[in-house]
Backbone as numpy.savetxt, mean C-alpha at the origin, in Angstrom:
# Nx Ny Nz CAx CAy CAz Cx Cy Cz
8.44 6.84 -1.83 7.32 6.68 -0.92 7.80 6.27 0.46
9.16 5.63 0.62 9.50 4.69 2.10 10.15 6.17 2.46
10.67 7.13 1.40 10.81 8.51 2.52 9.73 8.90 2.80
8.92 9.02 2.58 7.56 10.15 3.20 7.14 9.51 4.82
7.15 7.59 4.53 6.63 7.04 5.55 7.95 7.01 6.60
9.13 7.57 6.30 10.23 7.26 7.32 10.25 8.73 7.94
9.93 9.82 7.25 10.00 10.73 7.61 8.52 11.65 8.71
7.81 10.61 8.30 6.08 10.69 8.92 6.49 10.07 10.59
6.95 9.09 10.54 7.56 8.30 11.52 8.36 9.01 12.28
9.82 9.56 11.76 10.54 9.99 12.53 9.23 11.55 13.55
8.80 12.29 12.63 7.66 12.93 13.51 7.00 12.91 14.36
6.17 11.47 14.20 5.60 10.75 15.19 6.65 10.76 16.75
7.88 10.19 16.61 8.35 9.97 17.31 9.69 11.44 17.93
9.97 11.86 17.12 10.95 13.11 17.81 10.50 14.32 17.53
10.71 15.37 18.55 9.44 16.56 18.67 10.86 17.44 18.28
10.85 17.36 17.22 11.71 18.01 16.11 11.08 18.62 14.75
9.67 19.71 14.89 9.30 20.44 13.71 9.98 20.77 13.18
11.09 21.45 13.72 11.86 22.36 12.73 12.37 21.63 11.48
13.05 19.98 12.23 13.49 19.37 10.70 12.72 19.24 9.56
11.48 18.76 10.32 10.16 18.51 9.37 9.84 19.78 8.05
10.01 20.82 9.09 9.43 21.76 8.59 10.63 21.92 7.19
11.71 21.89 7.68 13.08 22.17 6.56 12.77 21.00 5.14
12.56 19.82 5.31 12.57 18.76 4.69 11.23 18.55 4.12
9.74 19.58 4.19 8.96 19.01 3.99 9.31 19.61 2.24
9.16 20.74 1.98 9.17 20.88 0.27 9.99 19.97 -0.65
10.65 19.03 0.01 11.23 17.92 -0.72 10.20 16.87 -1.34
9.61 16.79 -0.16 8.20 15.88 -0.09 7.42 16.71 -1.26
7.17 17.27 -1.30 5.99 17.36 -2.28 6.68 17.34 -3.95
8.00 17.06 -4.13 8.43 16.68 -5.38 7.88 15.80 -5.47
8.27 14.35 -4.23 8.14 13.25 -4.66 6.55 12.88 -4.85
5.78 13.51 -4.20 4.43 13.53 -4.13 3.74 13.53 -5.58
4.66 14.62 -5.95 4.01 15.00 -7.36 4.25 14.49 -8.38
5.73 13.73 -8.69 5.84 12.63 -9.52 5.38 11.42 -9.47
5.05 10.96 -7.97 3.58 9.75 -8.25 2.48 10.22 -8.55
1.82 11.67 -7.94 0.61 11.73 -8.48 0.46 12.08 -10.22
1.65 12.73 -10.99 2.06 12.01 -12.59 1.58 11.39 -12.71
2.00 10.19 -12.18 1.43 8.17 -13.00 0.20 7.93 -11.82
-0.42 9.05 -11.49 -2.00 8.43 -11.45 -3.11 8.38 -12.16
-3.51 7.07 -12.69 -4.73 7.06 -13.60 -5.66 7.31 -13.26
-6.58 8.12 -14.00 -8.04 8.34 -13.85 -8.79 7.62 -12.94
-8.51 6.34 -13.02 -9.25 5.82 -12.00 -8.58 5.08 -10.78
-7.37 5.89 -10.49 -6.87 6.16 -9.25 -5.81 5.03 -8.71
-5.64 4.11 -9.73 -4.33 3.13 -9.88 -3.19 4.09 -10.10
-2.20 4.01 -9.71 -0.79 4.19 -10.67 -0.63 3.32 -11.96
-0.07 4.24 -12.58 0.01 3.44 -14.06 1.51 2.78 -13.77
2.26 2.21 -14.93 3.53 1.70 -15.30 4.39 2.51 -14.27
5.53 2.31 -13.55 6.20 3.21 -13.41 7.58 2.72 -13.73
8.46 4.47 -14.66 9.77 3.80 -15.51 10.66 2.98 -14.51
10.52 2.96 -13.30 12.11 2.64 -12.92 11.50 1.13 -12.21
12.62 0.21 -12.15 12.78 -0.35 -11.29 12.09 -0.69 -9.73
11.37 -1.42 -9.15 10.71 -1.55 -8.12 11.28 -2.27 -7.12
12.01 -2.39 -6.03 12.42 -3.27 -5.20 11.35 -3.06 -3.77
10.35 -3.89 -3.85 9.90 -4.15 -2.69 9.73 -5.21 -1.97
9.75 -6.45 -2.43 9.85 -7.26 -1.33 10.37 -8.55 -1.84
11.21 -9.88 -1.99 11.53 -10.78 -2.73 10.65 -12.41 -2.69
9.50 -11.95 -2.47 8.85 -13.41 -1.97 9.38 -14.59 -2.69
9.70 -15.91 -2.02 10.13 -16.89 -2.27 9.26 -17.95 -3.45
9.56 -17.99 -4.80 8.98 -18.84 -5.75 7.94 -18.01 -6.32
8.35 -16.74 -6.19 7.63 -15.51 -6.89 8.17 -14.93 -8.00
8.39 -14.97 -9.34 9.67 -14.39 -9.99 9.84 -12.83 -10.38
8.20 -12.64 -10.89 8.13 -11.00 -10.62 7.25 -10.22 -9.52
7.89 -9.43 -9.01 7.27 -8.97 -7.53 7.48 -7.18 -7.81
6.57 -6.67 -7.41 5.27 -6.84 -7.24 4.49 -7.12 -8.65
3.34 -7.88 -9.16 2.41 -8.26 -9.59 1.57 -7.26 -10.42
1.76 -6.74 -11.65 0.90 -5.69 -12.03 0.82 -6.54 -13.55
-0.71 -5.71 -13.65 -1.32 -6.21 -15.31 -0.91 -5.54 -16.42
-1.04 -5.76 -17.27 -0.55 -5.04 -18.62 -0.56 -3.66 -19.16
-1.19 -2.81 -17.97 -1.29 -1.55 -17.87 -0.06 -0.71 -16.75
0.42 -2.17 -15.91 0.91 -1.30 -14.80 0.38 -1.43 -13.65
-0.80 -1.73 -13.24 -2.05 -1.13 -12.54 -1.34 -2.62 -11.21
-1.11 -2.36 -9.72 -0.67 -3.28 -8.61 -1.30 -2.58 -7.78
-2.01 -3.17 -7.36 -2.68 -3.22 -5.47 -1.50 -2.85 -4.84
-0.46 -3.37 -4.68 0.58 -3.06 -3.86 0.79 -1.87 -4.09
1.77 -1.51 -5.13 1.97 -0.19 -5.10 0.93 0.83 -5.18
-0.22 0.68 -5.56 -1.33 1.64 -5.64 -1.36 1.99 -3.95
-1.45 0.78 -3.29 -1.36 0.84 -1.72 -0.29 1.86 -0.89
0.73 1.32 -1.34 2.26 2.14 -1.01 1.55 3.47 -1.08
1.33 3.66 -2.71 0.90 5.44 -2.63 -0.38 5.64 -1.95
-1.41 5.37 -1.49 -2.34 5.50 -0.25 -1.75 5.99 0.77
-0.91 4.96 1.66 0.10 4.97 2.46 0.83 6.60 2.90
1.47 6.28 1.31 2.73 7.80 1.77 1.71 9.15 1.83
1.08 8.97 0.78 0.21 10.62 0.70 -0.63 10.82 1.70
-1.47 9.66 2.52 -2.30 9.90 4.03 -1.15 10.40 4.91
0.43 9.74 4.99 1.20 9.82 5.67 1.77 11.56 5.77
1.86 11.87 4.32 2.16 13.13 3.59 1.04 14.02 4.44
-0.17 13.70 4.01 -0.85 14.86 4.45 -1.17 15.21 5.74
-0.91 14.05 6.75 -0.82 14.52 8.46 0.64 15.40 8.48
1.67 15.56 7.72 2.59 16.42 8.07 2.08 17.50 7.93
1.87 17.91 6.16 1.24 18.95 5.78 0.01 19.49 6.82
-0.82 18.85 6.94 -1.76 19.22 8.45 -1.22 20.26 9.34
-0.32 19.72 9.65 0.65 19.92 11.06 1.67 21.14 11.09
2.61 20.86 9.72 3.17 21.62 10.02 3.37 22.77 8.46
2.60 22.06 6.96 2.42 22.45 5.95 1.37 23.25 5.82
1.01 22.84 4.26 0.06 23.73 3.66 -1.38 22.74 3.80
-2.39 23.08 4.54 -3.61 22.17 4.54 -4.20 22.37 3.02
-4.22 22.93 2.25 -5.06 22.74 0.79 -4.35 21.77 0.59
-3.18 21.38 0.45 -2.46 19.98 -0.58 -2.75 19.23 0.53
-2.79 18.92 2.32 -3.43 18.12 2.68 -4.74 17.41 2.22
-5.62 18.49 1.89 -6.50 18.03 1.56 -7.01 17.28 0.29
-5.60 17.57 -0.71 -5.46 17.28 -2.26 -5.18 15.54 -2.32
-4.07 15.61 -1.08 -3.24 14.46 -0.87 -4.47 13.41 -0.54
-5.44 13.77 0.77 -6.09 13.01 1.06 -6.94 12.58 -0.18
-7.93 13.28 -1.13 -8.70 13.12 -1.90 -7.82 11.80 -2.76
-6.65 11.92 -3.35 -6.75 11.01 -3.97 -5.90 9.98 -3.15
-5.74 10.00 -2.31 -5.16 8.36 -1.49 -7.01 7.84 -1.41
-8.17 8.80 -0.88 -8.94 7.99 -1.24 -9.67 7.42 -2.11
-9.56 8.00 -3.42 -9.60 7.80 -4.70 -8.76 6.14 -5.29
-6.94 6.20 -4.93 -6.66 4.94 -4.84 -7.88 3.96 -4.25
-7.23 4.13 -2.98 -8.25 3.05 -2.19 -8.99 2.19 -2.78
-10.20 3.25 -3.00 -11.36 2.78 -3.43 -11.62 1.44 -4.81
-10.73 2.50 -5.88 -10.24 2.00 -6.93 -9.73 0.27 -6.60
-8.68 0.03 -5.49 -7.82 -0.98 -5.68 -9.14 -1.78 -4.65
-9.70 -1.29 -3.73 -11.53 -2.26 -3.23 -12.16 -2.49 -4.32
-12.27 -1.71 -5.05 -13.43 -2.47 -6.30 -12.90 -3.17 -7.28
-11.55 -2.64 -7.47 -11.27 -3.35 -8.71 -10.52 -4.80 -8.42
-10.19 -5.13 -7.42 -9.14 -6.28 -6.61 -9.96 -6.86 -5.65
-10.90 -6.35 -5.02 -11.23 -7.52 -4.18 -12.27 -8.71 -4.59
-11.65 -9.81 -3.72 -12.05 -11.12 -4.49 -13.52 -11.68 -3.03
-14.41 -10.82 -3.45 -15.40 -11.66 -2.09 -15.59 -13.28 -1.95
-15.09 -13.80 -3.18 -15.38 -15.05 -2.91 -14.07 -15.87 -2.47
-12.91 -15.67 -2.56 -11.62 -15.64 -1.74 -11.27 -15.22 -0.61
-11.99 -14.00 -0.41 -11.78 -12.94 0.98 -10.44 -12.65 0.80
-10.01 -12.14 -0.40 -9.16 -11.60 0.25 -8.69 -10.28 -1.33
-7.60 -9.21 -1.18 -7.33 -8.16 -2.30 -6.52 -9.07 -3.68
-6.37 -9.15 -4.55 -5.98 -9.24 -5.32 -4.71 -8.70 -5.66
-3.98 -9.08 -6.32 -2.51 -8.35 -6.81 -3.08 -6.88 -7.46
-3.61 -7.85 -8.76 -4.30 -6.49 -10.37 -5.71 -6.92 -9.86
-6.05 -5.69 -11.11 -7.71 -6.19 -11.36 -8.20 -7.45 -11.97
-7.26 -7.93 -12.26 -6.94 -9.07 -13.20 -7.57 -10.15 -12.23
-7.08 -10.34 -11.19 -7.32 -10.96 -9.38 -6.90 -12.65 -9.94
-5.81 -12.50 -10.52 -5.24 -13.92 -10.81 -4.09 -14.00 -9.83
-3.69 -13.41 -9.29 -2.63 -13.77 -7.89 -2.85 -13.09 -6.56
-2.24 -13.09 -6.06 -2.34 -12.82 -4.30 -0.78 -12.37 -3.41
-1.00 -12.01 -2.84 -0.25 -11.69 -1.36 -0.40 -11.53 -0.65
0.26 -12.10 0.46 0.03 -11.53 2.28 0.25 -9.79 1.92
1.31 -9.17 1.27 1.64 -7.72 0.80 0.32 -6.57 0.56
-0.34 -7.08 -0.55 -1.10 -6.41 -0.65 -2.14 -6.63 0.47
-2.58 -7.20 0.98 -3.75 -7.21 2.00 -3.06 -6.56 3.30
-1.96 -6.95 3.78 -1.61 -6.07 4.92 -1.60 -4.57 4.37
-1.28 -3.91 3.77 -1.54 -2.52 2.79 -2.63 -2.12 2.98
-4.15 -3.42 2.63 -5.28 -3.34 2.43 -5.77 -3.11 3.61
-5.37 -3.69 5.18 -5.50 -3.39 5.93 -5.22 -2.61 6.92
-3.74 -2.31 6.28 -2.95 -0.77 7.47 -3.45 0.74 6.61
-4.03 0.73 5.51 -4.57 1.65 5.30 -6.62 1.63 4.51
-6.88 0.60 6.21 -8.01 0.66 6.10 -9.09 0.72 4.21
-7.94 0.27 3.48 -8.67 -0.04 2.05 -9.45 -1.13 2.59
-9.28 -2.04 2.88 -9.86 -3.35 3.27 -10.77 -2.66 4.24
-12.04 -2.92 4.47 -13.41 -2.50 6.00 -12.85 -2.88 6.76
-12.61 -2.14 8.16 -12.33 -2.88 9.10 -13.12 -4.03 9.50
-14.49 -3.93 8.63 -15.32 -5.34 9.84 -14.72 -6.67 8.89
-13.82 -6.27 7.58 -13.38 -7.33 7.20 -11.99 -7.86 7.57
-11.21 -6.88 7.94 -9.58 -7.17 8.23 -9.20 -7.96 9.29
-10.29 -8.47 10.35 -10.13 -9.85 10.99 -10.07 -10.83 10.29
-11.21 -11.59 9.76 -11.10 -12.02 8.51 -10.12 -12.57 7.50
-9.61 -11.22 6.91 -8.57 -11.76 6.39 -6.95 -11.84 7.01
-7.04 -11.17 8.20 -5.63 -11.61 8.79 -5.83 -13.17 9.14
-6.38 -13.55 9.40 -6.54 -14.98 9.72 -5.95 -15.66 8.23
-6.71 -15.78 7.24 -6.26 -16.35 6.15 -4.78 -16.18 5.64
-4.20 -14.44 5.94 -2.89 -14.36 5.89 -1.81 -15.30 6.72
-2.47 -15.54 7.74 -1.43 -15.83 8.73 -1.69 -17.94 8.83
-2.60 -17.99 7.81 -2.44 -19.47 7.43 -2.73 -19.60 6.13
-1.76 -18.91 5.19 -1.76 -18.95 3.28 -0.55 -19.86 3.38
-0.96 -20.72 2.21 0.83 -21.49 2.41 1.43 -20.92 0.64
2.72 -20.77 1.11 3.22 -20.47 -0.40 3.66 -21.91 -1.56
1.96 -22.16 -1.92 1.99 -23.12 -2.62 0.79 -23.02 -4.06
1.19 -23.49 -4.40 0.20 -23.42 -5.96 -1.37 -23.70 -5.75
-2.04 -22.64 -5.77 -3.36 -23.05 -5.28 -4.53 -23.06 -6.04
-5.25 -23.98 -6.56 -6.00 -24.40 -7.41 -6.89 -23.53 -7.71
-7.77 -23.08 -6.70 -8.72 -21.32 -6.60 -8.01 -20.77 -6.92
-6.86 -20.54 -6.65 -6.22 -19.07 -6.72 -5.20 -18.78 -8.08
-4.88 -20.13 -8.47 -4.59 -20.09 -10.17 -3.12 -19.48 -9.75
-2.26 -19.64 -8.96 -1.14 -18.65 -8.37 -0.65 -19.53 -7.88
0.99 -18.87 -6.95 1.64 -18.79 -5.99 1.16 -17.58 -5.23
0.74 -17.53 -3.80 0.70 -16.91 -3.15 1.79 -16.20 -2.56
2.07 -15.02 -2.77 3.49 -14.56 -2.23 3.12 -14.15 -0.69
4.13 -14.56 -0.07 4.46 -14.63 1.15 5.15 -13.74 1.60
5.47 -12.73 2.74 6.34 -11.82 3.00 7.51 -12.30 3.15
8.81 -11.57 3.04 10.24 -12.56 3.63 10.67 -11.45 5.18
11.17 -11.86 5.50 12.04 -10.82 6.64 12.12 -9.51 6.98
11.99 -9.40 5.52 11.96 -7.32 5.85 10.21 -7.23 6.10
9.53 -8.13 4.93 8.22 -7.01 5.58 7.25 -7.79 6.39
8.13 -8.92 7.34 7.33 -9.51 8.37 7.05 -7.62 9.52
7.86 -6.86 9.39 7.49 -5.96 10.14 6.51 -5.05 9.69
6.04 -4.98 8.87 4.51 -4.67 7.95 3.22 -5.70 8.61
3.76 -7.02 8.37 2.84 -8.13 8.97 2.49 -7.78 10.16
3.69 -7.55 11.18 3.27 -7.38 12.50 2.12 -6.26 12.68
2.73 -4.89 12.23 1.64 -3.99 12.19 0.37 -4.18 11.96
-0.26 -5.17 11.03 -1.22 -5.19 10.60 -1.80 -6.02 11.83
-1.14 -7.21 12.22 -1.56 -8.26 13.22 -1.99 -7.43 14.32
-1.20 -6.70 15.00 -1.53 -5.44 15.32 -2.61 -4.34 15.85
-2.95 -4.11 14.20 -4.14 -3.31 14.39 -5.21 -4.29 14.45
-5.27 -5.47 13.76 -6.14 -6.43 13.70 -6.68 -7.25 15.15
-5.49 -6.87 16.34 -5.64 -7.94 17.33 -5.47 -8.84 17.40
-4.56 -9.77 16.23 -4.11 -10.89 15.98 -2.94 -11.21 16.73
């Protein structure tokens, strides 16, 4: 998924179709082995390998998924790459799988809003489970507009004063970003105006 969004990026920024154009049928492998482990109701399920995304401090397993598999975060990630995916495809691909791509990033979405958000916390949930938290998943929640925008003021505020401490509501450790994805944070602060 961090190729689709590095490669969405490099686009954005160097007026180099041709590479795009060479490199995009790669993309839709990877496309298609996450959309594999998408469940019916638009989570990713289990996935076999290994996950390295972020190491929050006094967190021991990261990212946070329930007994099915099912993480806000990564459900997010794949939102992310496939909106990211389908402005290439737009551009310089095939618009039917644009349009495939989009349907179910908004399908995620939706899924990880209803099933994770905590209105009486204000803020996304890890699982549906909504027994832990992260600054992670809500910046996700908010750089790909899962979260309403009339709410993502809101909760950037609470992100940007969560302490990573055991919190009685929240039945958790709140994971905290470390170094690498304070540059995720920023983005979101960002779009938020924070």
């Amino acid at each position: 998924l961090t190729y689709l969004d590095m490669l969405h990026e490099y686009w954005m920024y160097e007026p180099d179709p041709d590479l795009i154009r060479e490199l995009l049928p790669g993309t839709r492998s990877i496309t298609n082995w996450f959309i594999r482990h998408q469940c019916p109701d638009g989570f990713l399920d289990q996935l076999p390998f290994w996950m390295a995304i972020d190491f929050p401090q006094g967190v021991k397993t990261f990212p946070r998924s329930d007994k099915d598999g099912r993480s806000s975060l990564v459900t997010l990630l794949f939102v992310h790459a496939l909106r990211n995916a389908a402005e290439l495809e737009d551009a310089l691909g095939d618009a039917a799988l644009a349009a495939n791509y989009r349907t179910r990033a908004d399908r995620a979405a939706a899924a990880v809003m209803a099933q994770c958000w905590n209105s009486k916390v204000g803020l996304l949930a890890d699982t549906p489970e909504q027994t832990s938290y992260s600054q992670h998943a809500n910046i996700f929640g908010i750089l790909t507009d899962t979260i309403p925008i009339s709410l993502q003021q809101a909760v950037m505020g609470k992100l940007l004063n969560v302490q990573a401490l055991p919190d009685a509501a929240l039945g958790s450790v709140t994971a905290l970003v470390s170094l690498h994805y304070q540059f995720f944070l920023s983005r979101a602060m960002e779009k938020t105006g924070a």
